[in-house]
C-alpha positions as protocol buffer text, in pm:
chain_id: "A"
residue {
  index: 1
  type: ILE
  ca { x: 18413 y: 18122 z: 10218 }
}
residue {
  index: 2
  type: LEU
  ca { x: 18378 y: 18449 z: 10369 }
}
residue {
  index: 3
  type: LYS
  ca { x: 18351 y: 18327 z: 10727 }
}
residue {
  index: 4
  type: SER
  ca { x: 18661 y: 18088 z: 10705 }
}
residue {
  index: 5
  type: TYR
  ca { x: 18865 y: 18301 z: 10468 }
}
residue {
  index: 6
  type: ARG
  ca { x: 18762 y: 18655 z: 10605 }
}
residue {
  index: 7
  type: SER
  ca { x: 19092 y: 18815 z: 10573 }
}
residue {
  index: 8
  type: MET
  ca { x: 19167 y: 18691 z: 10240 }
}
residue {
  index: 9
  type: ALA
  ca { x: 18837 y: 18765 z: 10091 }
}
residue {
  index: 10
  type: THR
  ca { x: 18866 y: 19131 z: 10236 }
}
residue {
  index: 11
  type: GLN
  ca { x: 19199 y: 19162 z: 10046 }
}
residue {
  index: 12
  type: ASP
  ca { x: 18972 y: 19042 z: 9706 }
}
residue {
  index: 13
  type: PHE
  ca { x: 18739 y: 19327 z: 9790 }
}
residue {
  index: 14
  type: PHE
  ca { x: 18974 y: 19582 z: 9843 }
}
residue {
  index: 15
  type: VAL
  ca { x: 19214 y: 19487 z: 9531 }
}
residue {
  index: 16
  type: THR
  ca { x: 18869 y: 19473 z: 9292 }
}
residue {
  index: 17
  type: ASN
  ca { x: 18739 y: 19817 z: 9446 }
}
residue {
  index: 18
  type: ILE
  ca { x: 19060 y: 19984 z: 9395 }
}
residue {
  index: 19
  type: SER
  ca { x: 19090 y: 19849 z: 9042 }
}
residue {
  index: 20
  type: LYS
  ca { x: 18744 y: 19911 z: 8953 }
}
residue {
  index: 21
  type: GLU
  ca { x: 18796 y: 20287 z: 9069 }
}
residue {
  index: 22
  type: LEU
  ca { x: 19133 y: 20321 z: 8831 }
}
residue {
  index: 23
  type: TYR
  ca { x: 18985 y: 20132 z: 8578 }
}
residue {
  index: 24
  type: ARG
  ca { x: 18706 y: 20373 z: 8527 }
}
residue {
  index: 25
  type: THR
  ca { x: 18880 y: 20704 z: 8627 }
}
residue {
  index: 26
  type: LYS
  ca { x: 19223 y: 20673 z: 8466 }
}
residue {
  index: 27
  type: ASP
  ca { x: 19345 y: 20652 z: 8095 }
}
residue {
  index: 28
  type: PHE
  ca { x: 19605 y: 20347 z: 8024 }
}
residue {
  index: 29
  type: ASP
  ca { x: 19763 y: 20163 z: 7751 }
}
residue {
  index: 30
  type: LEU
  ca { x: 19785 y: 19836 z: 7974 }
}
residue {
  index: 31
  type: PHE
  ca { x: 19571 y: 19757 z: 8283 }
}
residue {
  index: 32
  type: ALA
  ca { x: 19659 y: 19457 z: 8490 }
}
residue {
  index: 33
  type: THR
  ca { x: 19480 y: 19307 z: 8827 }
}
residue {
  index: 34
  type: TYR
  ca { x: 19517 y: 19017 z: 9031 }
}
residue {
  index: 35
  type: ILE
  ca { x: 19241 y: 18797 z: 9224 }
}
residue {
  index: 36
  type: ARG
  ca { x: 19381 y: 18571 z: 9478 }
}
residue {
  index: 37
  type: MET
  ca { x: 19027 y: 18374 z: 9588 }
}
residue {
  index: 38
  type: PRO
  ca { x: 18999 y: 18128 z: 9317 }
}
residue {
  index: 39
  type: ASP
  ca { x: 19345 y: 17982 z: 9357 }
}
residue {
  index: 40
  type: LEU
  ca { x: 19320 y: 17984 z: 9725 }
}
residue {
  index: 41
  type: VAL
  ca { x: 18988 y: 17862 z: 9772 }
}
residue {
  index: 42
  type: GLN
  ca { x: 19104 y: 17562 z: 9580 }
}
residue {
  index: 43
  type: HIS
  ca { x: 19392 y: 17477 z: 9824 }
}
residue {
  index: 44
  type: PHE
  ca { x: 19192 y: 17499 z: 10099 }
}
residue {
  index: 45
  type: SER
  ca { x: 18830 y: 17356 z: 9999 }
}
residue {
  index: 46
  type: ALA
  ca { x: 18888 y: 17012 z: 10153 }
}
residue {
  index: 47
  type: ARG
  ca { x: 18898 y: 17192 z: 10451 }
}
residue {
  index: 48
  type: LEU
  ca { x: 18511 y: 17287 z: 10425 }
}
residue {
  index: 49
  type: PHE
  ca { x: 18409 y: 16938 z: 10413 }
}
residue {
  index: 50
  type: ASP
  ca { x: 18233 y: 16813 z: 10715 }
}
residue {
  index: 51
  type: GLU
  ca { x: 18453 y: 16602 z: 10943 }
}
residue {
  index: 52
  type: ARG
  ca { x: 18337 y: 16276 z: 10882 }
}
residue {
  index: 53
  type: TYR
  ca { x: 18339 y: 16294 z: 10494 }
}
residue {
  index: 54
  type: THR
  ca { x: 18664 y: 16434 z: 10530 }
}
residue {
  index: 55
  type: GLU
  ca { x: 18795 y: 16132 z: 10731 }
}
residue {
  index: 56
  type: GLU
  ca { x: 18655 y: 15884 z: 10491 }
}
residue {
  index: 57
  type: LEU
  ca { x: 18824 y: 16045 z: 10178 }
}
residue {
  index: 58
  type: ILE
  ca { x: 19151 y: 16055 z: 10359 }
}
residue {
  index: 59
  type: SER
  ca { x: 19132 y: 15713 z: 10457 }
}
residue {
  index: 60
  type: VAL
  ca { x: 19058 y: 15633 z: 10055 }
}
residue {
  index: 61
  type: LEU
  ca { x: 19333 y: 15871 z: 9948 }
}
residue {
  index: 62
  type: LYS
  ca { x: 19571 y: 15688 z: 10196 }
}
residue {
  index: 63
  type: ASN
  ca { x: 19459 y: 15365 z: 10065 }
}
residue {
  index: 64
  type: LYS
  ca { x: 19474 y: 15478 z: 9721 }
}
residue {
  index: 65
  type: SER
  ca { x: 19111 y: 15308 z: 9654 }
}
residue {
  index: 66
  type: LEU
  ca { x: 18995 y: 15633 z: 9491 }
}
residue {
  index: 67
  type: THR
  ca { x: 18744 y: 15526 z: 9236 }
}
residue {
  index: 68
  type: LYS
  ca { x: 18610 y: 15721 z: 8943 }
}
residue {
  index: 69
  type: GLU
  ca { x: 18284 y: 15758 z: 9094 }
}
residue {
  index: 70
  type: LYS
  ca { x: 18435 y: 15885 z: 9444 }
}
residue {
  index: 71
  type: GLN
  ca { x: 18660 y: 16101 z: 9221 }
}
residue {
  index: 72
  type: ASP
  ca { x: 18374 y: 16282 z: 9057 }
}
residue {
  index: 73
  type: GLU
  ca { x: 18176 y: 16323 z: 9349 }
}
residue {
  index: 74
  type: VAL
  ca { x: 18460 y: 16470 z: 9553 }
}
residue {
  index: 75
  type: ILE
  ca { x: 18523 y: 16707 z: 9246 }
}
residue {
  index: 76
  type: LEU
  ca { x: 18155 y: 16789 z: 9255 }
}
residue {
  index: 77
  type: LYS
  ca { x: 18178 y: 16919 z: 9585 }
}
residue {
  index: 78
  type: ILE
  ca { x: 18483 y: 17098 z: 9577 }
}
residue {
  index: 79
  type: ALA
  ca { x: 18306 y: 17284 z: 9259 }
}
residue {
  index: 80
  type: ASN
  ca { x: 18005 y: 17365 z: 9478 }
}
residue {
  index: 81
  type: ILE
  ca { x: 18236 y: 17530 z: 9709 }
}
residue {
  index: 82
  type: ILE
  ca { x: 18461 y: 17712 z: 9532 }
}
residue {
  index: 83
  type: GLU
  ca { x: 18175 y: 17831 z: 9306 }
}
residue {
  index: 84
  type: PRO
  ca { x: 18118 y: 18154 z: 9514 }
}
residue {
  index: 85
  type: ALA
  ca { x: 18487 y: 18262 z: 9454 }
}
residue {
  index: 86
  type: TYR
  ca { x: 18461 y: 18223 z: 9072 }
}
residue {
  index: 87
  type: LYS
  ca { x: 18123 y: 18407 z: 9094 }
}
residue {
  index: 88
  type: PHE
  ca { x: 18301 y: 18720 z: 9244 }
}
residue {
  index: 89
  type: ALA
  ca { x: 18569 y: 18692 z: 8962 }
}
residue {
  index: 90
  type: GLU
  ca { x: 18314 y: 18654 z: 8700 }
}
residue {
  index: 91
  type: ASN
  ca { x: 18121 y: 18971 z: 8797 }
}
residue {
  index: 92
  type: PHE
  ca { x: 18451 y: 19169 z: 8872 }
}
residue {
  index: 93
  type: LEU
  ca { x: 18530 y: 19065 z: 8500 }
}
residue {
  index: 94
  type: GLN
  ca { x: 18201 y: 19153 z: 8359 }
}
residue {
  index: 95
  type: THR
  ca { x: 18238 y: 19524 z: 8484 }
}
residue {
  index: 96
  type: LEU
  ca { x: 18546 y: 19543 z: 8317 }
}
residue {
  index: 97
  type: ILE
  ca { x: 18466 y: 19386 z: 7980 }
}
residue {
  index: 98
  type: THR
  ca { x: 18136 y: 19570 z: 7967 }
}
residue {
  index: 99
  type: PHE
  ca { x: 18261 y: 19930 z: 8051 }
}
residue {
  index: 100
  type: LYS
  ca { x: 18183 y: 20124 z: 7715 }
}
residue {
  index: 101
  type: LYS
  ca { x: 18494 y: 20353 z: 7737 }
}
residue {
  index: 102
  type: TYR
  ca { x: 18703 y: 20019 z: 7652 }
}
residue {
  index: 103
  type: GLU
  ca { x: 18478 y: 19817 z: 7445 }
}
residue {
  index: 104
  type: ASN
  ca { x: 18729 y: 19747 z: 7180 }
}
residue {
  index: 105
  type: ALA
  ca { x: 19000 y: 19682 z: 7415 }
}
residue {
  index: 106
  type: TYR
  ca { x: 19168 y: 19322 z: 7430 }
}
residue {
  index: 107
  type: PHE
  ca { x: 19110 y: 19128 z: 7767 }
}
residue {
  index: 108
  type: ILE
  ca { x: 19351 y: 18862 z: 7853 }
}
residue {
  index: 109
  type: ILE
  ca { x: 19273 y: 18633 z: 8152 }
}
residue {
  index: 110
  type: ALA
  ca { x: 19528 y: 18374 z: 8273 }
}
residue {
  index: 111
  type: SER
  ca { x: 19600 y: 18161 z: 8557 }
}
residue {
  index: 112
  type: ASP
  ca { x: 19934 y: 17953 z: 8618 }
}
residue {
  index: 113
  type: HIS
  ca { x: 19799 y: 17608 z: 8698 }
}
residue {
  index: 114
  type: GLY
  ca { x: 19503 y: 17378 z: 8777 }
}
residue {
  index: 115
  type: PHE
  ca { x: 19444 y: 17139 z: 9041 }
}
residue {
  index: 116
  type: SER
  ca { x: 19417 y: 16734 z: 8988 }
}
residue {
  index: 117
  type: LEU
  ca { x: 19246 y: 16518 z: 9261 }
}
residue {
  index: 118
  type: TYR
  ca { x: 19464 y: 16177 z: 9251 }
}
residue {
  index: 119
  type: PRO
  ca { x: 19516 y: 15902 z: 9509 }
}
residue {
  index: 120
  type: GLY
  ca { x: 19746 y: 16095 z: 9701 }
}
residue {
  index: 121
  type: GLY
  ca { x: 19543 y: 16427 z: 9720 }
}
residue {
  index: 122
  type: TYR
  ca { x: 19443 y: 16732 z: 9560 }
}
residue {
  index: 123
  type: ASN
  ca { x: 19699 y: 16902 z: 9413 }
}
residue {
  index: 124
  type: HIS
  ca { x: 19895 y: 17062 z: 9098 }
}
residue {
  index: 125
  type: TYR
  ca { x: 20258 y: 16889 z: 9166 }
}
residue {
  index: 126
  type: GLY
  ca { x: 20378 y: 16585 z: 9304 }
}
residue {
  index: 127
  type: LEU
  ca { x: 20147 y: 16383 z: 9075 }
}
residue {
  index: 128
  type: PRO
  ca { x: 20160 y: 16024 z: 8963 }
}
residue {
  index: 129
  type: ASP
  ca { x: 20338 y: 15977 z: 8640 }
}
residue {
  index: 130
  type: GLU
  ca { x: 20039 y: 15863 z: 8457 }
}
residue {
  index: 131
  type: TYR
  ca { x: 19847 y: 16189 z: 8569 }
}
residue {
  index: 132
  type: GLU
  ca { x: 19874 y: 16491 z: 8284 }
}
residue {
  index: 133
  type: PRO
  ca { x: 19992 y: 16801 z: 8477 }
}
residue {
  index: 134
  type: PRO
  ca { x: 19683 y: 17043 z: 8519 }
}
residue {
  index: 135
  type: SER
  ca { x: 19654 y: 17302 z: 8294 }
}
residue {
  index: 136
  type: GLY
  ca { x: 19584 y: 17656 z: 8342 }
}
residue {
  index: 137
  type: ILE
  ca { x: 19373 y: 17909 z: 8216 }
}
residue {
  index: 138
  type: LEU
  ca { x: 19419 y: 18152 z: 7900 }
}
residue {
  index: 139
  type: MET
  ca { x: 19141 y: 18342 z: 7763 }
}
residue {
  index: 140
  type: ILE
  ca { x: 19169 y: 18613 z: 7485 }
}
residue {
  index: 141
  type: LYS
  ca { x: 18901 y: 18857 z: 7415 }
}
residue {
  index: 142
  type: GLY
  ca { x: 18902 y: 19158 z: 7186 }
}
residue {
  index: 143
  type: PRO
  ca { x: 18859 y: 19286 z: 6838 }
}
residue {
  index: 144
  type: GLY
  ca { x: 18857 y: 19041 z: 6553 }
}
residue {
  index: 145
  type: ILE
  ca { x: 18908 y: 18734 z: 6811 }
}
residue {
  index: 146
  type: ARG
  ca { x: 18723 y: 18417 z: 6716 }
}
residue {
  index: 147
  type: THR
  ca { x: 18548 y: 18167 z: 6950 }
}
residue {
  index: 148
  type: GLY
  ca { x: 18762 y: 17869 z: 6943 }
}
residue {
  index: 149
  type: GLN
  ca { x: 19036 y: 17687 z: 7156 }
}
residue {
  index: 150
  type: ILE
  ca { x: 19411 y: 17721 z: 7084 }
}
residue {
  index: 151
  type: ALA
  ca { x: 19585 y: 17369 z: 7223 }
}
residue {
  index: 152
  type: SER
  ca { x: 19911 y: 17496 z: 7174 }
}
residue {
  index: 153
  type: ALA
  ca { x: 19876 y: 17817 z: 7409 }
}
residue {
  index: 154
  type: ASN
  ca { x: 20131 y: 17867 z: 7648 }
}
residue {
  index: 155
  type: ILE
  ca { x: 20176 y: 18074 z: 7937 }
}
residue {
  index: 156
  type: TYR
  ca { x: 20493 y: 18201 z: 7776 }
}
residue {
  index: 157
  type: ASP
  ca { x: 20265 y: 18309 z: 7493 }
}
residue {
  index: 158
  type: ILE
  ca { x: 20105 y: 18600 z: 7699 }
}
residue {
  index: 159
  type: ALA
  ca { x: 20402 y: 18864 z: 7722 }
}
residue {
  index: 160
  type: PRO
  ca { x: 20457 y: 18874 z: 7342 }
}
residue {
  index: 161
  type: THR
  ca { x: 20088 y: 18901 z: 7272 }
}
residue {
  index: 162
  type: ILE
  ca { x: 20063 y: 19187 z: 7512 }
}
residue {
  index: 163
  type: LEU
  ca { x: 20345 y: 19363 z: 7311 }
}
residue {
  index: 164
  type: ASP
  ca { x: 20187 y: 19262 z: 6952 }
}
residue {
  index: 165
  type: VAL
  ca { x: 19866 y: 19435 z: 7077 }
}
residue {
  index: 166
  type: LEU
  ca { x: 20042 y: 19714 z: 7169 }
}
residue {
  index: 167
  type: ARG
  ca { x: 20252 y: 19727 z: 6851 }
}
residue {
  index: 168
  type: ILE
  ca { x: 20577 y: 19712 z: 7047 }
}
residue {
  index: 169
  type: GLU
  ca { x: 20845 y: 19484 z: 6899 }
}
residue {
  index: 170
  type: ILE
  ca { x: 20892 y: 19159 z: 7069 }
}
residue {
  index: 171
  type: PRO
  ca { x: 21238 y: 19092 z: 7200 }
}
residue {
  index: 172
  type: SER
  ca { x: 21409 y: 18822 z: 7017 }
}
residue {
  index: 173
  type: THR
  ca { x: 21511 y: 18668 z: 7375 }
}
residue {
  index: 174
  type: TYR
  ca { x: 21139 y: 18554 z: 7428 }
}
residue {
  index: 175
  type: GLN
  ca { x: 21046 y: 18216 z: 7439 }
}
residue {
  index: 176
  type: GLY
  ca { x: 20683 y: 18241 z: 7356 }
}
residue {
  index: 177
  type: ALA
  ca { x: 20514 y: 18376 z: 7060 }
}
residue {
  index: 178
  type: SER
  ca { x: 20219 y: 18615 z: 7001 }
}
residue {
  index: 179
  type: LEU
  ca { x: 19873 y: 18448 z: 6973 }
}
residue {
  index: 180
  type: LYS
  ca { x: 19723 y: 18747 z: 6841 }
}
residue {
  index: 181
  type: LYS
  ca { x: 19724 y: 18638 z: 6458 }
}
residue {
  index: 182
  type: LEU
  ca { x: 19631 y: 18312 z: 6552 }
}
residue {
  index: 183
  type: VAL
  ca { x: 19305 y: 18390 z: 6752 }
}
residue {
  index: 184
  type: GLU
  ca { x: 19232 y: 18595 z: 6420 }
}
residue {
  index: 185
  type: ASN
  ca { x: 19290 y: 18312 z: 6213 }
}
residue {
  index: 186
  type: PRO
  ca { x: 19286 y: 17969 z: 6385 }
}
residue {
  index: 187
  type: THR
  ca { x: 19455 y: 17794 z: 6041 }
}
residue {
  index: 188
  type: ARG
  ca { x: 19786 y: 17951 z: 6103 }
}
residue {
  index: 189
  type: ARG
  ca { x: 20028 y: 17810 z: 6343 }
}
residue {
  index: 190
  type: ALA
  ca { x: 20064 y: 17950 z: 6687 }
}
residue {
  index: 191
  type: TRP
  ca { x: 20473 y: 17958 z: 6734 }
}
residue {
  index: 192
  type: THR
  ca { x: 20677 y: 18159 z: 6462 }
}
residue {
  index: 193
  type: LYS
  ca { x: 21010 y: 18043 z: 6608 }
}
residue {
  index: 194
  type: ASP
  ca { x: 21063 y: 17667 z: 6753 }
}
residue {
  index: 195
  type: VAL
  ca { x: 21414 y: 17736 z: 6930 }
}
residue {
  index: 196
  type: ALA
  ca { x: 21436 y: 17870 z: 7269 }
}
residue {
  index: 197
  type: TYR
  ca { x: 21746 y: 17905 z: 7509 }
}
residue {
  index: 198
  type: SER
  ca { x: 21825 y: 17954 z: 7850 }
}
residue {
  index: 199
  type: GLU
  ca { x: 22113 y: 17925 z: 8100 }
}
residue {
  index: 200
  type: SER
  ca { x: 22227 y: 17974 z: 8437 }
}
residue {
  index: 201
  type: PHE
  ca { x: 22600 y: 18046 z: 8539 }
}
residue {
  index: 202
  type: TYR
  ca { x: 22517 y: 18126 z: 8900 }
}
residue {
  index: 203
  type: SER
  ca { x: 22616 y: 17792 z: 9037 }
}
residue {
  index: 204
  type: ARG
  ca { x: 22934 y: 17818 z: 8859 }
}
residue {
  index: 205
  type: LEU
  ca { x: 23051 y: 18155 z: 8924 }
}
residue {
  index: 206
  type: HIS
  ca { x: 22937 y: 18144 z: 9303 }
}
residue {
  index: 207
  type: MET
  ca { x: 22930 y: 17810 z: 9411 }
}
residue {
  index: 208
  type: GLY
  ca { x: 23191 y: 17601 z: 9208 }
}
residue {
  index: 209
  type: TRP
  ca { x: 22926 y: 17380 z: 9051 }
}
residue {
  index: 210
  type: SER
  ca { x: 22842 y: 17333 z: 8710 }
}
residue {
  index: 211
  type: GLN
  ca { x: 22633 y: 17580 z: 8501 }
}
residue {
  index: 212
  type: LEU
  ca { x: 22296 y: 17465 z: 8366 }
}
residue {
  index: 213
  type: GLN
  ca { x: 22208 y: 17502 z: 7985 }
}
residue {
  index: 214
  type: THR
  ca { x: 21866 y: 17439 z: 7842 }
}
residue {
  index: 215
  type: LEU
  ca { x: 21774 y: 17419 z: 7460 }
}
residue {
  index: 216
  type: TYR
  ca { x: 21400 y: 17386 z: 7330 }
}
residue {
  index: 217
  type: HIS
  ca { x: 21349 y: 17278 z: 6976 }
}
residue {
  index: 218
  type: ASN
  ca { x: 21013 y: 17185 z: 6859 }
}
residue {
  index: 219
  type: ASP
  ca { x: 20896 y: 16899 z: 7093 }
}
residue {
  index: 220
  type: TRP
  ca { x: 21252 y: 16813 z: 7234 }
}
residue {
  index: 221
  type: LYS
  ca { x: 21421 y: 16968 z: 7556 }
}
residue {
  index: 222
  type: TYR
  ca { x: 21798 y: 16936 z: 7596 }
}
residue {
  index: 223
  type: ILE
  ca { x: 21965 y: 16991 z: 7922 }
}
residue {
  index: 224
  type: LEU
  ca { x: 22332 y: 17050 z: 7945 }
}
residue {
  index: 225
  type: ALA
  ca { x: 22462 y: 16967 z: 8269 }
}
residue {
  index: 226
  type: PRO
  ca { x: 22706 y: 16712 z: 8449 }
}
residue {
  index: 227
  type: ARG
  ca { x: 22497 y: 16441 z: 8332 }
}
residue {
  index: 228
  type: GLU
  ca { x: 22336 y: 16558 z: 7979 }
}
residue {
  index: 229
  type: GLU
  ca { x: 21936 y: 16491 z: 8002 }
}
residue {
  index: 230
  type: LEU
  ca { x: 21724 y: 16489 z: 7665 }
}
residue {
  index: 231
  type: TYR
  ca { x: 21351 y: 16456 z: 7671 }
}
residue {
  index: 232
  type: HIS
  ca { x: 21049 y: 16465 z: 7396 }
}
residue {
  index: 233
  type: ILE
  ca { x: 20819 y: 16684 z: 7615 }
}
residue {
  index: 234
  type: GLN
  ca { x: 20523 y: 16647 z: 7389 }
}
residue {
  index: 235
  type: THR
  ca { x: 20497 y: 16281 z: 7469 }
}
residue {
  index: 236
  type: ASP
  ca { x: 20669 y: 16278 z: 7831 }
}
residue {
  index: 237
  type: LYS
  ca { x: 20554 y: 16574 z: 7989 }
}
residue {
  index: 238
  type: GLN
  ca { x: 20701 y: 16498 z: 8316 }
}
residue {
  index: 239
  type: GLU
  ca { x: 21091 y: 16414 z: 8179 }
}
residue {
  index: 240
  type: LYS
  ca { x: 21096 y: 16076 z: 8296 }
}
residue {
  index: 241
  type: ASN
  ca { x: 21258 y: 15918 z: 8013 }
}
residue {
  index: 242
  type: ASN
  ca { x: 21607 y: 16064 z: 7912 }
}
residue {
  index: 243
  type: GLN
  ca { x: 21682 y: 16003 z: 7598 }
}
residue {
  index: 244
  type: SER
  ca { x: 22039 y: 16135 z: 7600 }
}
residue {
  index: 245
  type: CYS
  ca { x: 22337 y: 15920 z: 7443 }
}
residue {
  index: 246
  type: PRO
  ca { x: 22524 y: 15769 z: 7707 }
}
């Protein structure tokens, strides 16, 4: 990885070293940093296969003849390639988490998406309907946080959770909800509100087109546009089945 993506690795070394120095020497209420390599290496991991194996894999993907056994084999090879990037991230996080000064701090680790190997390639977009969108990562560590998983956690919940930890009022316009009380008590429901609204009037005001308005309620998503759309997002994650009345 270091040989093939030297500039990318150098950027992460620079960012993590600066982050550790600031973390060690400064006082703060909120500290945030970003590591790129786990994402970048996954995007380009197949390029690190040997040429013969790559040609074989391309042929399998083009012919859509990817078997479960072959899929597991390729994923294992990818895992072996990207492991150093995750080890690097793990060592960096371990340094922050074990720093005595912040032993009672909350730590939130997040990524925006995962990856899926399917007959068309290795990606996180453009997947066939039968493939679930790959999940990202959201982990929380801190005082009183219990071990376990929360199936309903969402990327929109990160900002409300941070504000809740800092005891700052969460704006009513936020779509997500704080996870703090949920992770302290796993039997409590994650969402404290079930309705979210969004809109964009840019196209109407600047281009003479229709505005877009969206309403989320529980497991439903409604879109008000020239063609109305209604989706049950729990069972139709890719929004293929419009259930709006004609």
